[in-house]
């Protein structure tokens, strides 16, 4: 990653940061992933933080996931997927009141998470 700029003069983009955080997360190096994001030059770090929250869920590091979640909700863009991911962290830990509060906060903000569509569904609807 460091050689991208020093050797090849390629500036890392969001995808590169995402790959690095995903690798660190899969290896269980969640704190390193958090530091990596904080030191990044990205303006919008919300997507990369979501990658790390997902890794925190996998490794059951609720403390870090909730710290990142708080930061995202206070400073990040308000996206329905962020609220869904955060509520899933609470659900995994059995914190049902916080789960409900997070979902309610998203609803009060007018955010609605649209369900995904498969390629097959889009083909059947004539959209592809």
XYZ file of N, CA, C and O in Angstrom:
512
model
N 0.835 -1.190 0.000
C 0.000 0.000 0.000
C 0.882 1.257 0.000
O 0.643 2.177 -0.766
N 1.865 1.277 0.874
C 2.748 2.451 0.938
C 3.539 2.638 -0.350
O 3.827 3.770 -0.738
N 3.882 1.552 -1.012
C 4.662 1.664 -2.244
C 3.840 2.229 -3.404
O 4.407 2.655 -4.407
N 2.518 2.255 -3.269
C 1.692 2.833 -4.329
C 2.140 4.248 -4.638
O 2.291 4.615 -5.800
N 2.324 5.045 -3.599
C 2.714 6.435 -3.816
C 4.221 6.597 -3.936
O 4.689 7.313 -4.813
N 4.968 5.924 -3.077
C 6.420 6.149 -3.062
C 7.130 5.554 -4.274
O 8.088 6.127 -4.774
N 6.650 4.413 -4.775
C 7.324 3.753 -5.896
C 6.601 4.007 -7.216
O 7.225 4.301 -8.233
N 5.262 3.925 -7.195
C 4.498 3.972 -8.442
C 3.750 5.287 -8.676
O 3.072 5.447 -9.685
N 3.840 6.220 -7.749
C 3.180 7.529 -7.858
C 1.673 7.412 -8.104
O 1.095 8.199 -8.849
N 1.054 6.433 -7.475
C -0.392 6.241 -7.573
C -1.003 6.639 -6.228
O -0.621 6.101 -5.186
N -1.914 7.601 -6.273
C -2.581 8.016 -5.044
C -3.673 7.015 -4.681
O -4.518 6.697 -5.527
N -3.672 6.523 -3.447
C -4.705 5.565 -3.038
C -6.093 6.198 -3.095
O -6.282 7.347 -2.692
N -7.031 5.427 -3.593
C -8.420 5.853 -3.678
C -9.227 5.104 -2.619
O -8.705 4.229 -1.919
N -10.508 5.400 -2.549
C -11.378 4.766 -1.554
C -11.333 3.242 -1.654
O -11.318 2.550 -0.640
N -11.275 2.713 -2.878
C -11.255 1.256 -3.064
C -10.012 0.639 -2.426
O -10.070 -0.448 -1.861
N -8.884 1.337 -2.541
C -7.634 0.827 -1.971
C -7.711 0.799 -0.445
O -7.305 -0.175 0.186
N -8.239 1.886 0.113
C -8.407 1.921 1.566
C -9.381 0.830 2.006
O -9.174 0.175 3.029
N -10.442 0.652 1.249
C -11.419 -0.382 1.572
C -10.802 -1.771 1.579
O -11.077 -2.574 2.479
N -9.964 -2.051 0.599
C -9.286 -3.357 0.541
C -8.373 -3.555 1.740
O -8.348 -4.640 2.340
N -7.641 -2.527 2.097
C -6.727 -2.637 3.240
C -7.493 -2.862 4.544
O -7.125 -3.717 5.348
N -8.569 -2.120 4.731
C -9.364 -2.274 5.953
C -10.023 -3.649 5.972
O -10.086 -4.304 7.019
N -10.484 -4.116 4.821
C -11.072 -5.446 4.738
C -10.039 -6.516 5.105
O -10.336 -7.434 5.874
N -8.825 -6.399 4.580
C -7.758 -7.351 4.906
C -7.425 -7.327 6.396
O -7.301 -8.383 7.033
N -7.281 -6.123 6.945
C -6.986 -6.014 8.373
C -8.132 -6.591 9.208
O -7.898 -7.293 10.197
N -9.360 -6.308 8.797
C -10.519 -6.816 9.518
C -10.614 -8.326 9.474
O -10.875 -8.978 10.490
N -10.400 -8.915 8.312
C -10.447 -10.375 8.193
C -9.379 -11.044 9.048
O -9.583 -12.135 9.564
N -8.242 -10.360 9.200
C -7.145 -10.907 10.008
C -7.356 -10.632 11.500
O -6.555 -11.075 12.323
N -8.409 -9.897 11.834
C -8.693 -9.600 13.233
C -7.928 -8.409 13.784
O -7.965 -8.146 14.982
N -7.278 -7.653 12.924
C -6.517 -6.472 13.342
C -7.417 -5.235 13.284
O -7.171 -4.296 12.504
N -8.436 -5.246 14.116
C -9.467 -4.217 14.062
C -8.953 -2.849 14.509
O -9.280 -1.833 13.886
N -8.169 -2.822 15.552
C -7.618 -1.542 16.028
C -6.692 -0.939 14.963
O -6.699 0.268 14.744
N -5.905 -1.789 14.305
C -5.035 -1.304 13.231
C -5.867 -0.740 12.083
O -5.506 0.277 11.490
N -6.976 -1.399 11.781
C -7.873 -0.906 10.742
C -8.445 0.450 11.102
O -8.540 1.346 10.262
N -8.800 0.613 12.379
C -9.344 1.889 12.844
C -8.293 2.999 12.709
O -8.582 4.082 12.192
N -7.082 2.721 13.156
C -5.999 3.710 13.042
C -5.716 4.044 11.581
O -5.478 5.202 11.232
N -5.743 3.025 10.740
C -5.499 3.212 9.311
C -6.523 4.172 8.707
O -6.179 5.070 7.938
N -7.785 3.988 9.077
C -8.845 4.867 8.562
C -8.644 6.287 9.073
O -8.750 7.252 8.313
N -8.361 6.421 10.353
C -8.197 7.747 10.943
C -7.046 8.510 10.291
O -7.103 9.723 10.161
N -6.005 7.793 9.873
C -4.848 8.441 9.247
C -5.026 8.642 7.741
O -4.185 9.275 7.102
N -6.107 8.110 7.192
C -6.313 8.219 5.749
C -6.606 9.658 5.343
O -7.004 10.486 6.163
N -6.438 9.914 4.065
C -6.699 11.252 3.527
C -8.098 11.377 2.932
O -8.418 12.394 2.331
N -8.920 10.355 3.105
C -10.271 10.379 2.550
C -11.129 11.433 3.240
O -11.051 11.606 4.462
N -11.945 12.105 2.449
C -12.870 13.088 3.017
C -14.069 12.385 3.636
O -14.464 12.688 4.747
N -14.665 11.458 2.896
C -15.806 10.691 3.393
C -15.314 9.286 3.752
O -15.012 8.483 2.876
N -15.248 9.023 5.033
C -14.734 7.741 5.521
C -15.858 6.782 5.917
O -15.598 5.701 6.417
N -17.096 7.188 5.678
C -18.230 6.408 6.170
C -18.278 4.997 5.590
O -18.540 4.040 6.320
N -18.028 4.849 4.304
C -18.082 3.526 3.685
C -17.007 2.616 4.265
O -17.263 1.451 4.570
N -15.814 3.160 4.447
C -14.706 2.373 4.982
C -14.974 2.020 6.441
O -14.662 0.926 6.894
N -15.568 2.950 7.183
C -15.926 2.643 8.568
C -16.960 1.509 8.620
O -16.918 0.676 9.516
N -17.874 1.479 7.663
C -18.865 0.396 7.622
C -18.192 -0.956 7.381
O -18.608 -1.970 7.949
N -17.157 -0.964 6.555
C -16.390 -2.190 6.334
C -15.803 -2.668 7.664
O -15.867 -3.857 8.002
N -15.278 -1.744 8.438
C -14.673 -2.096 9.720
C -15.725 -2.523 10.739
O -15.499 -3.456 11.511
N -16.871 -1.868 10.746
C -17.947 -2.282 11.658
C -18.365 -3.715 11.347
O -18.586 -4.519 12.258
N -18.450 -4.060 10.076
C -18.801 -5.434 9.703
C -17.761 -6.418 10.226
O -18.112 -7.499 10.710
N -16.485 -6.051 10.136
C -15.422 -6.914 10.665
C -15.537 -7.019 12.186
O -15.312 -8.092 12.755
N -15.897 -5.922 12.829
C -16.096 -5.946 14.280
C -17.222 -6.905 14.654
O -17.130 -7.622 15.653
N -18.276 -6.928 13.865
C -19.376 -7.874 14.111
C -18.879 -9.301 13.991
O -19.195 -10.144 14.826
N -18.093 -9.562 12.958
C -17.573 -10.908 12.739
C -16.722 -11.365 13.923
O -16.829 -12.507 14.368
N -15.889 -10.462 14.430
C -14.971 -10.796 15.523
C -15.551 -10.452 16.895
O -14.839 -10.548 17.897
N -16.820 -10.037 16.901
C -17.558 -9.731 18.128
C -16.850 -8.684 19.000
O -16.807 -8.799 20.210
N -16.317 -7.656 18.341
C -15.722 -6.535 19.061
C -16.759 -5.409 19.087
O -16.685 -4.444 18.333
N -17.721 -5.585 19.965
C -18.829 -4.644 20.049
C -18.366 -3.268 20.487
O -18.881 -2.255 20.005
N -17.405 -3.213 21.386
C -16.933 -1.930 21.902
C -16.416 -1.037 20.778
O -16.800 0.124 20.679
N -15.554 -1.572 19.915
C -15.032 -0.774 18.808
C -16.135 -0.452 17.801
O -16.230 0.673 17.311
N -16.989 -1.428 17.514
C -18.085 -1.203 16.562
C -18.980 -0.058 17.022
O -19.364 0.798 16.222
N -19.289 -0.026 18.306
C -20.171 1.028 18.811
C -19.467 2.379 18.874
O -20.097 3.412 18.653
N -18.161 2.380 19.140
C -17.410 3.643 19.124
C -17.397 4.233 17.714
O -17.610 5.438 17.530
N -17.174 3.386 16.727
C -17.185 3.839 15.335
C -18.592 4.296 14.953
O -18.775 5.323 14.296
N -19.589 3.543 15.395
C -20.984 3.873 15.087
C -21.350 5.253 15.608
O -21.986 6.039 14.908
N -20.941 5.525 16.834
C -21.239 6.838 17.432
C -20.618 7.945 16.594
O -21.254 8.955 16.299
N -19.388 7.731 16.193
C -18.691 8.720 15.362
C -19.402 8.914 14.020
O -19.575 10.038 13.547
N -19.829 7.819 13.425
C -20.535 7.897 12.145
C -21.849 8.657 12.269
O -22.180 9.474 11.411
N -22.591 8.362 13.320
C -23.893 9.012 13.482
C -23.757 10.496 13.799
O -24.615 11.287 13.434
N -22.669 10.885 14.459
C -22.477 12.295 14.805
C -21.894 13.111 13.654
O -22.249 14.257 13.466
N -20.983 12.500 12.874
C -20.238 13.283 11.891
C -20.393 12.810 10.455
O -20.018 13.531 9.542
N -20.881 11.613 10.267
C -20.941 11.058 8.920
C -22.219 11.410 8.203
O -23.146 11.987 8.790
N -22.277 11.070 6.934
C -23.512 11.290 6.176
C -24.612 10.372 6.702
O -24.337 9.282 7.192
N -25.805 10.844 6.644
C -26.919 10.060 7.153
C -27.447 9.141 6.047
O -28.178 9.570 5.161
N -27.023 7.883 6.117
C -27.432 6.885 5.137
C -28.176 5.769 5.859
O -27.772 5.365 6.955
N -29.258 5.263 5.272
C -30.032 4.233 5.966
C -29.236 2.956 6.237
O -29.441 2.297 7.252
N -28.305 2.609 5.370
C -27.511 1.404 5.563
C -26.655 1.457 6.814
O -26.406 0.437 7.454
N -26.201 2.662 7.177
C -25.403 2.835 8.391
C -26.247 2.491 9.609
O -25.813 1.759 10.499
N -27.475 2.989 9.648
C -28.363 2.698 10.769
C -28.678 1.206 10.842
O -28.731 0.622 11.923
N -28.881 0.583 9.690
C -29.172 -0.853 9.667
C -27.991 -1.647 10.220
O -28.167 -2.567 11.031
N -26.784 -1.299 9.804
C -25.590 -1.995 10.266
C -25.404 -1.823 11.770
O -25.118 -2.786 12.487
N -25.588 -0.618 12.255
C -25.434 -0.352 13.681
C -26.479 -1.115 14.486
O -26.173 -1.704 15.525
N -27.701 -1.121 14.004
C -28.745 -1.847 14.735
C -28.450 -3.342 14.769
O -28.754 -4.020 15.752
N -27.803 -3.867 13.722
C -27.425 -5.280 13.708
C -26.372 -5.585 14.769
O -26.364 -6.676 15.348
N -25.484 -4.627 15.037
C -24.487 -4.811 16.106
C -25.212 -4.945 17.441
O -24.913 -5.835 18.241
N -26.178 -4.057 17.678
C -26.952 -4.134 18.919
C -27.720 -5.450 19.003
O -27.762 -6.080 20.071
N -28.307 -5.879 17.909
C -29.070 -7.130 17.912
C -28.169 -8.317 18.223
O -28.553 -9.206 18.997
N -26.990 -8.333 17.665
C -26.057 -9.432 17.898
C -25.709 -9.540 19.382
O -25.488 -10.634 19.889
N -25.679 -8.418 20.052
C -25.342 -8.396 21.472
C -26.578 -8.499 22.371
O -26.460 -8.444 23.588
N -27.755 -8.610 21.756
C -28.978 -8.729 22.535
C -29.423 -7.431 23.180
O -30.213 -7.445 24.116
N -28.921 -6.319 22.689
C -29.298 -5.006 23.216
C -30.509 -4.492 22.421
O -30.402 -3.608 21.579
N -31.652 -5.062 22.726
C -32.842 -4.833 21.915
C -33.380 -3.415 22.037
O -33.940 -2.884 21.073
N -33.229 -2.781 23.186
C -33.672 -1.386 23.316
C -32.865 -0.484 22.396
O -33.416 0.391 21.724
N -31.547 -0.682 22.380
C -30.696 0.126 21.501
C -30.979 -0.185 20.035
O -30.938 0.701 19.183
N -31.250 -1.449 19.738
C -31.633 -1.851 18.382
C -32.862 -1.052 17.942
O -32.875 -0.434 16.875
N -33.882 -1.063 18.790
C -35.135 -0.363 18.480
C -34.909 1.143 18.365
O -35.433 1.784 17.446
N -34.121 1.705 19.278
C -33.845 3.148 19.250
C -33.123 3.559 17.970
O -33.412 4.608 17.392
N -32.176 2.742 17.540
C -31.430 3.052 16.316
C -32.339 3.021 15.104
O -32.291 3.904 14.243
N -33.178 1.992 15.017
C -34.130 1.913 13.895
C -35.120 3.070 13.926
O -35.445 3.646 12.887
N -35.572 3.420 15.121
C -36.517 4.532 15.252
C -35.859 5.853 14.847
O -36.493 6.693 14.193
N -34.598 6.019 15.212
C -33.862 7.240 14.842
C -33.768 7.375 13.321
O -33.924 8.472 12.779
N -33.532 6.267 12.652
C -33.479 6.288 11.186
C -34.841 6.661 10.607
O -34.933 7.471 9.685
N -35.887 6.074 11.158
C -37.236 6.366 10.667
C -37.614 7.822 10.906
O -38.219 8.460 10.044
N -37.251 8.356 12.076
C -37.551 9.757 12.374
C -36.800 10.704 11.449
O -37.268 11.794 11.149
N -35.638 10.268 10.996
C -34.853 11.081 10.067
C -35.390 10.976 8.642
O -34.885 11.632 7.744
N -36.382 10.114 8.458
C -36.960 9.937 7.132
C -36.148 9.027 6.232
O -36.360 8.992 5.017
N -35.235 8.276 6.818
C -34.385 7.386 6.025
C -35.055 6.028 5.876
O -35.528 5.448 6.838
N -35.074 5.543 4.675
C -35.650 4.231 4.385
C -34.622 3.410 3.632
O -34.068 3.860 2.628
N -34.379 2.209 4.116
C -33.441 1.317 3.435
C -34.222 0.538 2.391
O -35.187 -0.141 2.709
N -33.814 0.674 1.147
C -34.495 -0.015 0.068
C -33.940 -1.424 -0.062
O -32.723 -1.621 -0.028
N -34.816 -2.396 -0.227
C -34.331 -3.775 -0.362
C -33.546 -3.942 -1.657
O -33.809 -3.263 -2.651
N -32.569 -4.819 -1.617
C -31.759 -5.090 -2.797
C -32.530 -5.920 -3.814
O -33.559 -6.510 -3.515
N -32.037 -5.933 -5.027
C -32.643 -6.724 -6.093
C -31.569 -7.591 -6.720
O -30.434 -7.160 -6.885
N -31.966 -8.796 -7.057
C -31.023 -9.661 -7.745
C -31.077 -9.376 -9.245
O -32.038 -8.795 -9.759
N -30.053 -9.796 -9.939
C -30.005 -9.635 -11.389
C -31.180 -10.361 -12.042
O -31.784 -9.861 -12.985
N -31.533 -11.502 -11.499
C -32.656 -12.293 -12.041
C -33.954 -11.501 -11.901
O -34.767 -11.445 -12.845
N -34.175 -10.872 -10.750
C -35.389 -10.082 -10.561
C -35.444 -8.920 -11.550
O -36.508 -8.621 -12.098
N -34.324 -8.279 -11.760
C -34.276 -7.157 -12.694
C -34.553 -7.646 -14.120
O -35.230 -6.939 -14.891
N -34.025 -8.801 -14.480
C -34.280 -9.373 -15.817
C -35.788 -9.641 -15.984
O -36.354 -9.330 -17.037
N -36.403 -10.207 -14.961
C -37.836 -10.535 -15.033
C -38.690 -9.280 -15.171
O -39.743 -9.292 -15.786
N -38.224 -8.177 -14.598
C -38.964 -6.920 -14.665
C -38.634 -6.129 -15.926
O -39.135 -5.043 -16.137
N -37.740 -6.682 -16.770
C -37.376 -6.026 -18.000
C -36.478 -4.826 -17.801
O -36.418 -3.931 -18.650
N -35.760 -4.772 -16.670
C -34.919 -3.624 -16.377
C -33.475 -3.842 -16.833
O -32.654 -2.945 -16.720
N -33.174 -5.007 -17.339
C -31.810 -5.289 -17.834
C -31.873 -5.839 -19.239
O -32.771 -6.450 -19.648
